[in-house]
Tab-separated table of C-alpha atoms in Angstrom:
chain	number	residue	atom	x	y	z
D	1379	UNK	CA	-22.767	-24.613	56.670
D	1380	UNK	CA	-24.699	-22.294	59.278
D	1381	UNK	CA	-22.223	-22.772	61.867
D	1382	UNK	CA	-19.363	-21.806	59.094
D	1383	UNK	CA	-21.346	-18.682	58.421
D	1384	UNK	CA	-21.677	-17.458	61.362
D	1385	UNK	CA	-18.121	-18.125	62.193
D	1386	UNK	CA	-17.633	-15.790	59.095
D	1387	UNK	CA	-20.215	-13.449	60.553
D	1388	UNK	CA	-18.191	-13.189	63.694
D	1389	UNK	CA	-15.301	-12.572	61.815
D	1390	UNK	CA	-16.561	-9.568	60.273
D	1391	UNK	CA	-17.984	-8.207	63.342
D	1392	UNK	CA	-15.016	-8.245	64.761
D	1393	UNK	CA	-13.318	-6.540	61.993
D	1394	UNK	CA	-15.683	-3.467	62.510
D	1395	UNK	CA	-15.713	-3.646	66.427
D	1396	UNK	CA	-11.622	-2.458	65.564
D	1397	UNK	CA	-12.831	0.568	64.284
D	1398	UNK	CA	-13.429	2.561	67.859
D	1399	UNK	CA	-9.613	1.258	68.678
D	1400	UNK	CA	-8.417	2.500	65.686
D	1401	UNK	CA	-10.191	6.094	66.564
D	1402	UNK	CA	-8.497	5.990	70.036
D	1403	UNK	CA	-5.021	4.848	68.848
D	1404	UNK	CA	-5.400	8.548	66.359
D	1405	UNK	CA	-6.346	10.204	69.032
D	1406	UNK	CA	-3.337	8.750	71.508
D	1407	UNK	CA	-1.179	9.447	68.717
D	1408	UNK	CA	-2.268	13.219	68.811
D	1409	UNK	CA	-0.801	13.530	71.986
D	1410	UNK	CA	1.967	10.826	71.968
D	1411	UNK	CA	2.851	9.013	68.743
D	1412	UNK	CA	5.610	6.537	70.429
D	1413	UNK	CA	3.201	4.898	72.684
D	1414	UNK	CA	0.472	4.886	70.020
D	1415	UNK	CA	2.876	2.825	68.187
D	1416	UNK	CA	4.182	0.739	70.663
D	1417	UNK	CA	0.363	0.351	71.595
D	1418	UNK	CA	-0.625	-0.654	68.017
D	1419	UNK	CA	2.322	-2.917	67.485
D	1420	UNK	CA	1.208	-5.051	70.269
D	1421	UNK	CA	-2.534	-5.388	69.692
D	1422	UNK	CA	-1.228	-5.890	66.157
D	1423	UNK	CA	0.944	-9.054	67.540
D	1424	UNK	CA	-2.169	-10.073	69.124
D	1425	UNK	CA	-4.503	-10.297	66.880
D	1426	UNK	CA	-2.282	-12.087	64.395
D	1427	UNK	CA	-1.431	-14.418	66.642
D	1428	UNK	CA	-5.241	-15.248	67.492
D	1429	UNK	CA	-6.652	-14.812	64.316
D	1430	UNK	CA	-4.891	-14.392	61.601
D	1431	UNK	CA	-7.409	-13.589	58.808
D	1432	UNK	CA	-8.273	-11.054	60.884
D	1433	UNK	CA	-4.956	-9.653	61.228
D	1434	UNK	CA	-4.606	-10.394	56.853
D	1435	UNK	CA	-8.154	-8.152	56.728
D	1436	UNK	CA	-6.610	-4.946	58.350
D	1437	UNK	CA	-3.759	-5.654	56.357
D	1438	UNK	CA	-5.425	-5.289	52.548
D	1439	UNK	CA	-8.161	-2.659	53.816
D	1440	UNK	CA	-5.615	-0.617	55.264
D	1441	UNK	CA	-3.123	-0.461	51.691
D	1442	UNK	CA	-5.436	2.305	50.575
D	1443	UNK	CA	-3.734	4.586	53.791
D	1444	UNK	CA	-0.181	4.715	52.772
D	1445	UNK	CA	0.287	8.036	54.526
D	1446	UNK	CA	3.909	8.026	56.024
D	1447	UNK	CA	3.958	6.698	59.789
D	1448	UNK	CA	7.696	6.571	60.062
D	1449	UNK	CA	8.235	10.095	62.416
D	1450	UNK	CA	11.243	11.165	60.597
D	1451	UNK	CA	12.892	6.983	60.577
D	1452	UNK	CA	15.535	6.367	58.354
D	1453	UNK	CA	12.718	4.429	56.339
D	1454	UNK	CA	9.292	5.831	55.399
D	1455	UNK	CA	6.397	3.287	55.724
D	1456	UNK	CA	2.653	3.081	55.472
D	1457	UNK	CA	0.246	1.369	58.005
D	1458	UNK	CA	-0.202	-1.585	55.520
D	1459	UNK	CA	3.751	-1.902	55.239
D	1460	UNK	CA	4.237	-2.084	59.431
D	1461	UNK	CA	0.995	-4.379	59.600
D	1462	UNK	CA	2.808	-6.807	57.327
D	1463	UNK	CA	6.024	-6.175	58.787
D	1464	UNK	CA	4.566	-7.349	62.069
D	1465	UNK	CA	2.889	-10.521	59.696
D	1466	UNK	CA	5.452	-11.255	58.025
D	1467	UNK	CA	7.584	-13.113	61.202
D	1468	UNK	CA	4.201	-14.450	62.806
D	1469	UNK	CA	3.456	-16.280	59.728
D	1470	UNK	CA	6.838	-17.796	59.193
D	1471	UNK	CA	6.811	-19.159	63.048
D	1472	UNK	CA	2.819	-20.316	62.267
D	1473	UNK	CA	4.111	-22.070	59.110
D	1474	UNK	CA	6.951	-23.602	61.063
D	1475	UNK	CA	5.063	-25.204	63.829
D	1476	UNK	CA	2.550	-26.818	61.373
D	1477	UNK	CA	4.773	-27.763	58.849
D	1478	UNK	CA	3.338	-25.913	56.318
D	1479	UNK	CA	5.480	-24.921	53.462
D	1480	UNK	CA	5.948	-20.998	52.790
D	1481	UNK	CA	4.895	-20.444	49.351
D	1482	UNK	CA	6.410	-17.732	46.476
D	1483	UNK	CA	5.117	-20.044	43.876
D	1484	UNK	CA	5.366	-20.225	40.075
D	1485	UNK	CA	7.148	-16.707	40.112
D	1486	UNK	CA	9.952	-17.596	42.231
D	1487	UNK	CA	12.651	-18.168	39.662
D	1488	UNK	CA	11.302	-14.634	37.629
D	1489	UNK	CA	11.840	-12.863	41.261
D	1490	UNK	CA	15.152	-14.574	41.914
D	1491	UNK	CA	16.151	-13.821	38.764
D	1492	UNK	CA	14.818	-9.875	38.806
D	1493	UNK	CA	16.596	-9.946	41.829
D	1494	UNK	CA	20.189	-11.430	40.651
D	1495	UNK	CA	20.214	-8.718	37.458
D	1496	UNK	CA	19.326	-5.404	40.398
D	1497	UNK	CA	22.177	-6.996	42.414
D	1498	UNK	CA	24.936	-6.541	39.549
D	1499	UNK	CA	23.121	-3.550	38.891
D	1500	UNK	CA	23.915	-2.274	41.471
D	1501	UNK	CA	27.043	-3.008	42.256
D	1502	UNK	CA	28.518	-1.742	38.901
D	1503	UNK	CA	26.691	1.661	40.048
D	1504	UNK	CA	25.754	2.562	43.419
D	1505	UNK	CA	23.006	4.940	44.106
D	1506	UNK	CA	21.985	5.259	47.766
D	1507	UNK	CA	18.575	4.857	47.695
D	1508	UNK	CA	19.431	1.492	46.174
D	1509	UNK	CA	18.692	-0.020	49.506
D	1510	UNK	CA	15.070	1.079	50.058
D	1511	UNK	CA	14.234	-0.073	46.405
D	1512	UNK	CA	15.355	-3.123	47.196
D	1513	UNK	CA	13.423	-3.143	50.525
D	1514	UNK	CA	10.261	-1.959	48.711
D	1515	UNK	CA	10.947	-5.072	45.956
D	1516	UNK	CA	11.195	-7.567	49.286
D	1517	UNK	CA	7.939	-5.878	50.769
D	1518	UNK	CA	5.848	-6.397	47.694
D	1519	UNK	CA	7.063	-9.318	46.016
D	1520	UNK	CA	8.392	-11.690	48.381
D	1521	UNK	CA	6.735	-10.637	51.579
D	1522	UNK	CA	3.524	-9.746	50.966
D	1523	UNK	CA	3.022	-13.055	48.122
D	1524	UNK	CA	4.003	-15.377	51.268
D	1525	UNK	CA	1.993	-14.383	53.483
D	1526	UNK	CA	-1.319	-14.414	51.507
D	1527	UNK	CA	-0.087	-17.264	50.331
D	1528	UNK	CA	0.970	-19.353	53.320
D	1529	UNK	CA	-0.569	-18.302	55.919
D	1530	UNK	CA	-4.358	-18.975	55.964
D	1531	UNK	CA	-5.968	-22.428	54.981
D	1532	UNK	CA	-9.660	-21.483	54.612
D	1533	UNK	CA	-10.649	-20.103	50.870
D	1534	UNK	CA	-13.487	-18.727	52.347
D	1535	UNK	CA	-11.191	-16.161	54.517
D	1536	UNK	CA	-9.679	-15.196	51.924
D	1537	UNK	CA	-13.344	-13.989	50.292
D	1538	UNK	CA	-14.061	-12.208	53.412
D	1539	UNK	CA	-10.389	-10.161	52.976
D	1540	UNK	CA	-11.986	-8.535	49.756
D	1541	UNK	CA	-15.328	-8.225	50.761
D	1542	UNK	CA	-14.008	-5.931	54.359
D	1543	UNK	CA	-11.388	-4.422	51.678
D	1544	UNK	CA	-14.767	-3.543	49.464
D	1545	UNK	CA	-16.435	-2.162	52.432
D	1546	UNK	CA	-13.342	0.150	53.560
D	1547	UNK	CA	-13.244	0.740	49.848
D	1548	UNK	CA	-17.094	2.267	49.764
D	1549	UNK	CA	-15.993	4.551	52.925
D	1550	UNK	CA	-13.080	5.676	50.867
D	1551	UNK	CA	-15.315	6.804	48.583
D	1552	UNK	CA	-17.480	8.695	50.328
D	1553	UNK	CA	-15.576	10.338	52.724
D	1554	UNK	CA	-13.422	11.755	49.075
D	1555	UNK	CA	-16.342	12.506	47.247
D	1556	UNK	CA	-17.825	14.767	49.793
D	1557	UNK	CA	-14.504	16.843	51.095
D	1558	UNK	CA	-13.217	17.311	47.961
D	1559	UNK	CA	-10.882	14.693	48.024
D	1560	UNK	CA	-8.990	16.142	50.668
D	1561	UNK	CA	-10.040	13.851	53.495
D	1562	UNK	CA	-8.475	11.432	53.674
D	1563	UNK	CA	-5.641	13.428	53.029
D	1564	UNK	CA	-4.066	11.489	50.216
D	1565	UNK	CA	-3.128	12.932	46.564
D	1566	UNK	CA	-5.254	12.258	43.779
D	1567	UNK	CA	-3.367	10.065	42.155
D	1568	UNK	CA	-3.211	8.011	45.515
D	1569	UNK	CA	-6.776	8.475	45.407
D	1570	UNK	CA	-7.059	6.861	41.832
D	1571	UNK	CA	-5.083	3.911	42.133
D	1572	UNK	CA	-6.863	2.763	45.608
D	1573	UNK	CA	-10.390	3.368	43.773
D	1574	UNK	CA	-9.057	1.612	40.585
D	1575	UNK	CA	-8.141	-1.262	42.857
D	1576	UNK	CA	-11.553	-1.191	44.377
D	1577	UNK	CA	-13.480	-1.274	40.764
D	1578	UNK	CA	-11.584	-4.021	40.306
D	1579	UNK	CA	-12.809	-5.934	43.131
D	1580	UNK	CA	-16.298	-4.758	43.703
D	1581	UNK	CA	-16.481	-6.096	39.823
D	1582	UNK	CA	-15.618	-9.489	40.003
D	1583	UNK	CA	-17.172	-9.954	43.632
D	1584	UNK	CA	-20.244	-8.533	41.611
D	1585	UNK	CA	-19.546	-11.561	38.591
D	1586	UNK	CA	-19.212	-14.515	41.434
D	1587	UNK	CA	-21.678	-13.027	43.925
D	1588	UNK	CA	-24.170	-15.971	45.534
D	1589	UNK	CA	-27.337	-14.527	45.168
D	1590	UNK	CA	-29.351	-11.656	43.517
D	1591	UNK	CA	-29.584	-9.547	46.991
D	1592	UNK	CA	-25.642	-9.621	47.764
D	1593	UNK	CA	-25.003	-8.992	43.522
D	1594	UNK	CA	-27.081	-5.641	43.922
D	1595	UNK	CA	-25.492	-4.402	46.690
D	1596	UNK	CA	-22.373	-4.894	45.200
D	1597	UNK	CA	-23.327	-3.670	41.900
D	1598	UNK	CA	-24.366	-0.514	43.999
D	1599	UNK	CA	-20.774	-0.840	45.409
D	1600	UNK	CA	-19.311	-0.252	42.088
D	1601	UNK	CA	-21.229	2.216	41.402
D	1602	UNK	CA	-20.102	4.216	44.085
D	1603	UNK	CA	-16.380	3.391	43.736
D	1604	UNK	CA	-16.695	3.721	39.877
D	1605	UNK	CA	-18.326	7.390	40.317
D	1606	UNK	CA	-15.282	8.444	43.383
D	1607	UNK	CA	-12.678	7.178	40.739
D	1608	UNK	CA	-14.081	8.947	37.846
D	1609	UNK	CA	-13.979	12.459	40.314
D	1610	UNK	CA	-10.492	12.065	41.455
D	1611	UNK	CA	-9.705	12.840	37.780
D	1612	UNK	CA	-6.674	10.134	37.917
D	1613	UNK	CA	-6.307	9.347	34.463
D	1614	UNK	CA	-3.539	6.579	35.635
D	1615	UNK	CA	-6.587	5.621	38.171
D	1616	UNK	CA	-8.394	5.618	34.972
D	1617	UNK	CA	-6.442	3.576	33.027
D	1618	UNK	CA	-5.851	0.967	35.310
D	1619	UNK	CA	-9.236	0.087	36.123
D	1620	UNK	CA	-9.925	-0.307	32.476
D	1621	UNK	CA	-7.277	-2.504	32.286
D	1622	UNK	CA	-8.004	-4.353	35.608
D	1623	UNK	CA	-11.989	-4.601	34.611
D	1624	UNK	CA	-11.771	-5.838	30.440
D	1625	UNK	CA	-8.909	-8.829	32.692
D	1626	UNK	CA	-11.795	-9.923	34.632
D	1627	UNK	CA	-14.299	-10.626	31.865
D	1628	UNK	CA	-11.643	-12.283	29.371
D	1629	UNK	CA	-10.345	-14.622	32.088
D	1630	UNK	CA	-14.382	-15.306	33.111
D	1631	UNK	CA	-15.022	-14.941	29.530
D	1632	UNK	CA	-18.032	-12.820	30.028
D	1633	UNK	CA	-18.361	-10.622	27.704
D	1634	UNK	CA	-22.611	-10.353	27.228
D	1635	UNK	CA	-22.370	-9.061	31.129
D	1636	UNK	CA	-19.643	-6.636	30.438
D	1637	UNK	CA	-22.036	-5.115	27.546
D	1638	UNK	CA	-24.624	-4.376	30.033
D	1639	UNK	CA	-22.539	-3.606	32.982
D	1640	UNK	CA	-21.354	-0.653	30.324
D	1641	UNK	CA	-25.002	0.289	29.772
D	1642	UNK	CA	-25.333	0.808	33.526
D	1643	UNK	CA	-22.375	2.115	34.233
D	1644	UNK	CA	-21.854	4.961	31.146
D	1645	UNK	CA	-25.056	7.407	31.277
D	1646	UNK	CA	-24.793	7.279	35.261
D	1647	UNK	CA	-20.270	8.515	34.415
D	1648	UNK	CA	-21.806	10.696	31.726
D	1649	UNK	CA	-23.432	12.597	34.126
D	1650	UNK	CA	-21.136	12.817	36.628
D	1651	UNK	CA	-18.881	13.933	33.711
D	1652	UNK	CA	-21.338	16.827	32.779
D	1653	UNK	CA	-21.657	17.566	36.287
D	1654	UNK	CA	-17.912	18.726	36.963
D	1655	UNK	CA	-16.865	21.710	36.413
D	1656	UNK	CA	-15.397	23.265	33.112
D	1657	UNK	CA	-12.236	23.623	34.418
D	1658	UNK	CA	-11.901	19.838	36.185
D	1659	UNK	CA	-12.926	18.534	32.309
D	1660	UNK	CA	-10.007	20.807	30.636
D	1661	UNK	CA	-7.841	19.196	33.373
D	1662	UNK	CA	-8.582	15.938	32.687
D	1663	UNK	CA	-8.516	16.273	28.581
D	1664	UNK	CA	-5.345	18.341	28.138
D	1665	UNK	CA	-2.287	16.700	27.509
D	1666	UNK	CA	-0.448	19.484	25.789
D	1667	UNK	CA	3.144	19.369	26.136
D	1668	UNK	CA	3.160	23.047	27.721
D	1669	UNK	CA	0.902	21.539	31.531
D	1670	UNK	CA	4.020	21.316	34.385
D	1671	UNK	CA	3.053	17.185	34.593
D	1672	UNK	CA	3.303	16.582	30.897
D	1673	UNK	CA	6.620	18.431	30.920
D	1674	UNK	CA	7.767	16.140	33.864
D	1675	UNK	CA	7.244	13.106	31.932
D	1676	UNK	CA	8.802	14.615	28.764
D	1677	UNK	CA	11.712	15.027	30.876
D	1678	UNK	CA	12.083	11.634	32.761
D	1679	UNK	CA	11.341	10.405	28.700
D	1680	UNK	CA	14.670	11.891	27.861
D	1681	UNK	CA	16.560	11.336	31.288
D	1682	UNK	CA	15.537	7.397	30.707
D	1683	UNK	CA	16.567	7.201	27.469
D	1684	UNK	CA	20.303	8.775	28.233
D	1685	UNK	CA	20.569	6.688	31.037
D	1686	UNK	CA	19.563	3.390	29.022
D	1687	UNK	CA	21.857	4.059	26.361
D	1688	UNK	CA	24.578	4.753	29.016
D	1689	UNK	CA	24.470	1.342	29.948
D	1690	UNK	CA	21.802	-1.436	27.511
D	1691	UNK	CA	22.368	-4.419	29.247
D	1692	UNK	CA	22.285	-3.662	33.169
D	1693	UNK	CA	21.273	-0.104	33.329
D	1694	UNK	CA	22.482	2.870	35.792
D	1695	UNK	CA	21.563	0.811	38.833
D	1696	UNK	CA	18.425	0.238	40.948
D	1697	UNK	CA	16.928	3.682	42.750
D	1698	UNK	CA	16.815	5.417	39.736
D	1699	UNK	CA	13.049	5.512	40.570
D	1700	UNK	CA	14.052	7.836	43.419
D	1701	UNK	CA	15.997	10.284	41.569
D	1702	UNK	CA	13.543	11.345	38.799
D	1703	UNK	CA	9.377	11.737	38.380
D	1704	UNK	CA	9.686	7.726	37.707
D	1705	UNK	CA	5.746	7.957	35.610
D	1706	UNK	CA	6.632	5.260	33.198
D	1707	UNK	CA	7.400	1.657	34.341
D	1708	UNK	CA	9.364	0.668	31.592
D	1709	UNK	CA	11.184	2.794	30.916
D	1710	UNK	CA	12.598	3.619	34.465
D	1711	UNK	CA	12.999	-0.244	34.689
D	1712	UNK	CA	15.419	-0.114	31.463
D	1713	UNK	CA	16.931	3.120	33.135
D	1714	UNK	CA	17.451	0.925	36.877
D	1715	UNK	CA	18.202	-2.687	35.106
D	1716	UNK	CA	18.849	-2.296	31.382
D	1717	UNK	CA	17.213	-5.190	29.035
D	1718	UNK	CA	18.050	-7.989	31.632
D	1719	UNK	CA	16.277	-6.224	34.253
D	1720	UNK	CA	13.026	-5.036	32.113
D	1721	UNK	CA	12.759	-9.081	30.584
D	1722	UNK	CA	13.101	-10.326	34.209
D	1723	UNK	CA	10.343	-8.032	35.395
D	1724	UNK	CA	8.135	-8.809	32.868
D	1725	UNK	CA	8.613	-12.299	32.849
D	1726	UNK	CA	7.085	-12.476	36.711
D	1727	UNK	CA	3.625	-10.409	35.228
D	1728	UNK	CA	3.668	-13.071	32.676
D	1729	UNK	CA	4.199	-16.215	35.049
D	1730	UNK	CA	1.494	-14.407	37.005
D	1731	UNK	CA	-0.641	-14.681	33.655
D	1732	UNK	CA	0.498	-18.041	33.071
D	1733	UNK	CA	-0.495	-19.542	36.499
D	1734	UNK	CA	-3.552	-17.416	36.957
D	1735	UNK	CA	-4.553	-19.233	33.518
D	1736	UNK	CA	-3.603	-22.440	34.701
D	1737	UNK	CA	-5.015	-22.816	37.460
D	1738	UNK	CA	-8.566	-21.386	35.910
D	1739	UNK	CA	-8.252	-24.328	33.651
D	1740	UNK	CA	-8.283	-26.536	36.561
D	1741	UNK	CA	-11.679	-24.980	37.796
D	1742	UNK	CA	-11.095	-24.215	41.531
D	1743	UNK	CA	-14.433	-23.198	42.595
D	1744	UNK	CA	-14.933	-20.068	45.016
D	1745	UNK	CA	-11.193	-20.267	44.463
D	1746	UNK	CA	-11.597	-18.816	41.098
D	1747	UNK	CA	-11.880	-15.277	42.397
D	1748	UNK	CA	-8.768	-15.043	43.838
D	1749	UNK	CA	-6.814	-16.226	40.767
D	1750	UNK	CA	-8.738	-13.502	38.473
D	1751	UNK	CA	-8.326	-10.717	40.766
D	1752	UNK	CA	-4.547	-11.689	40.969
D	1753	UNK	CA	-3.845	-11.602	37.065
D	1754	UNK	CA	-6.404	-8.276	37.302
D	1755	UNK	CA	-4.750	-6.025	39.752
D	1756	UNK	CA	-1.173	-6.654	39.015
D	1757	UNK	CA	-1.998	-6.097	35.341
D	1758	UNK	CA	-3.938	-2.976	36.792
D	1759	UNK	CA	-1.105	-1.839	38.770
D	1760	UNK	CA	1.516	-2.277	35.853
D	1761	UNK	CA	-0.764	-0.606	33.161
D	1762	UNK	CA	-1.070	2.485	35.692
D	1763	UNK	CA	2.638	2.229	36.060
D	1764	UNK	CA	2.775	3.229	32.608
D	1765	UNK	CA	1.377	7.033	32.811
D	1766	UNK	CA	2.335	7.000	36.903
D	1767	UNK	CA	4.800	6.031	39.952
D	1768	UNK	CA	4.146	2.152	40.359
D	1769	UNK	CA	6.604	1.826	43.263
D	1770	UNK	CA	4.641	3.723	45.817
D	1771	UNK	CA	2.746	2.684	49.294
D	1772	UNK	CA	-0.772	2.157	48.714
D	1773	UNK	CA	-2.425	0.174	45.917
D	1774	UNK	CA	0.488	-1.735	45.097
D	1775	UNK	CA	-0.006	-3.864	48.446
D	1776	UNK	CA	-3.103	-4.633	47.648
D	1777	UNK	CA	-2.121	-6.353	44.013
D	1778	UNK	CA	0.728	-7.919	45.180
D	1779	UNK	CA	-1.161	-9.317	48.251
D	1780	UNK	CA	-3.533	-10.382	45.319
D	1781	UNK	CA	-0.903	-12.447	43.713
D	1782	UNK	CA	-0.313	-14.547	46.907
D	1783	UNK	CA	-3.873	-15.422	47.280
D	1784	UNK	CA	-4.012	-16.517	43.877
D	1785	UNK	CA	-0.738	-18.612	44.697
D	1786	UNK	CA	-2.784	-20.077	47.394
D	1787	UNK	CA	-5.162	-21.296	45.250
D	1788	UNK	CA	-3.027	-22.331	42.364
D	1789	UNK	CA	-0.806	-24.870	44.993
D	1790	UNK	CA	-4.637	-26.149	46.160
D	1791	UNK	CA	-5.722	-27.373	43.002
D	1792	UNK	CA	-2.228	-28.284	42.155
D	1793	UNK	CA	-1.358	-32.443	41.420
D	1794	UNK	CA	-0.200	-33.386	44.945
D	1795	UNK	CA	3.128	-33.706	43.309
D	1796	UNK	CA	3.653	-30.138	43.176
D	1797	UNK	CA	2.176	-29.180	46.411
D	1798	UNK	CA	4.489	-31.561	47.718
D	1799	UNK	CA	7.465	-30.137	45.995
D	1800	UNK	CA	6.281	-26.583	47.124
């Protein structure tokens, strides 16, 4: 047990010893972003071919980032999206020379499917931007599931992912709080969803924590994330922790701590409420039809609707998302897809649900966490999707990355029947 945590230890260190490279690479790419890039992509290579959990840790810390890297490329991406790009073929040729199966899991046949009904879609009407849609799909629900899912062996690793993700989460935090949100330089509402996602996490690392020291420091952790989100005045940020948080205590069923972790946590967001200024509280409170944003989502309310009735069962065809202020999920899903489209799409949150519940049942330990934060973030993610863009870099890495550790988990306390028919 020592020897495995100091293994860990090293793993960590290593993790922060990246962060001097990572302030020479901005620097180099200052002066010359094509060799900054070639650079990165090699180191990148490196490390995931060494040691892959490492490589899977600056892939989920660095979601958050999703400024656009692509130089004016026919496709935009984030650092999270070329980090799993680079992954994504490393994994597959790791997988192949141990024989170990790659892994979509119980949601396959919902993705297939999803996949089959944007396909007609399409080709009944063709928008251009159809293609990166369906790239974006690929990234987050096939690629990113497979290679949390199939790549490491260790559940352990895995808990070490979302504690450096928690860590680069706290930073986050800071650095927003104190410029004003404007360093980083990411909108609010990228802000929001990144500190949602790390409320999420820094709450049910709290629940499963292994002793009293590590629980307070988290518990400080979320403190400090909970207070950044609450700032950024994302009420999709909002919204989705909420949603993320009261998934975490039903699936642990621990309700008596969620009554006193909202007796911390309210007089310490009551003051930061009363702190901000008039105008940031008006902001946040008005939702009269006559604020430029509400408007905006009055009109992609009516857009969706014409569109859906234009076409019921298969909708106007995928990259509708592109076209308009895309702020409710659903709706721009009926819009894209029609009915086939919007039951396909819910049907893989549900077999999320349904395997996330599943496997609970079969009690798999340390295990456990990754399941619950699976079912938490992706119900997170779609919730803010409701009131916000859900297809956009960032957060939504992070959640679907989520679901493919929870897929790991699910196929290791699976019968051996079904791991073997994985």
């Amino acid at each position: 047990m020592k020897g495995k945590q100091q293994q860990q230890a090293r793993l960590i260190g290593l993790f922060f010893a990246l962060a001097p490279v990572g302030v020479f690479l901005y620097l180099l790419a200052l002066a010359s972003p094509l060799l900054a890039f070639i650079l990165y992509c090699c180191l990148y290579v490196g490390v995931a071919s060494v040691r892959p959990s490492l490589a899977l840790m600056l892939l989920f810390a660095s979601a958050p980032f999703n400024q656009d890297l692509s130089g004016g490329m026919l496709a935009h991406f984030s650092l999270a999206e070329l980090n799993l790009a680079l992954a994504f073929p490393i994994c597959i040729f790791h997988g192949l020379k141990a024989g170990r199966p790659l892994r979509l899991g119980p949601i396959s046949t919902w993705v297939t499917l999803y996949f089959v009904v944007c396909i007609v879609s399409s080709a009944l009407t063709w928008h251009n931007s159809a293609v990166i849609s369906f790239l974006q799909m690929g990234i987050y629900m096939v690629c990113a599931v497979i290679v949390f899912s199939s790549w490491l062996e260790n559940p352990a690793d895995y808990r070490l992912i979302l504690e450096a993700a928690a860590v680069m989460g706290v930073v986050l935090a800071v650095l927003g709080t104190f410029s004003g949100f404007s360093f980083p330089a990411l909108h609010k509402n990228v802000y929001g969803a990144a500190l949602a996602n790390q409320v999420i996490i820094f709450t049910e690392l709290w629940l499963s924590s292994r002793s009293k020291a590590q629980g307070r420091f988290l518990l400080l952790g979320l403190l400090i994330v909970g207070g950044a989100l609450l700032l950024t005045l994302s009420r999709g940020g909002w919204l989705g922790a909420l949603v993320g948080v009261m998934v975490i205590f039903a699936c642990r069923r621990r309700f008596g701590t969620l009554v006193k972790l909202a007796l911390i946590m309210t007089p310490i967001l009551a003051l930061l409420w009363v702190g901000l200024p008039q105008e940031s509280r008006d902001y946040a409170t008005n939702f009269s039809a006559s604020r430029w944003n509400i408007k905006l989502r009055l009109k992609t309310l009516d857009q969706t609707r014409a569109m859906f009735d234009e076409s019921p069962l298969f909708g106007t065809g995928l990259g509708v998302r592109k076209e308009l202020d895309a702020t409710n999920l659903v709706l721009v899903t009926l819009a894209e897809t029609g009915i086939l489209g919007c039951l396909t799409f819910l049907g893989i949150h549900l077999a999320v649900l349904r395997f996330g519940l599943q496997t609970l049942k079969r009690n798999p330990g340390e295990g456990s966490t990754l399941v619950v934060l699976a079912v938490a973030l992706l119900a997170a993610r779609f919730a803010h999707g409701l009131v916000d863009e859900y297809w956009s870099r960032g957060a939504l890495m992070q959640a679907w990355g989520a679901v493919g550790m929870g897929t790991y988990v699910y196929y290791l306390v699976a019968p051996s029947r079904r791991r073997s028919q994985a």
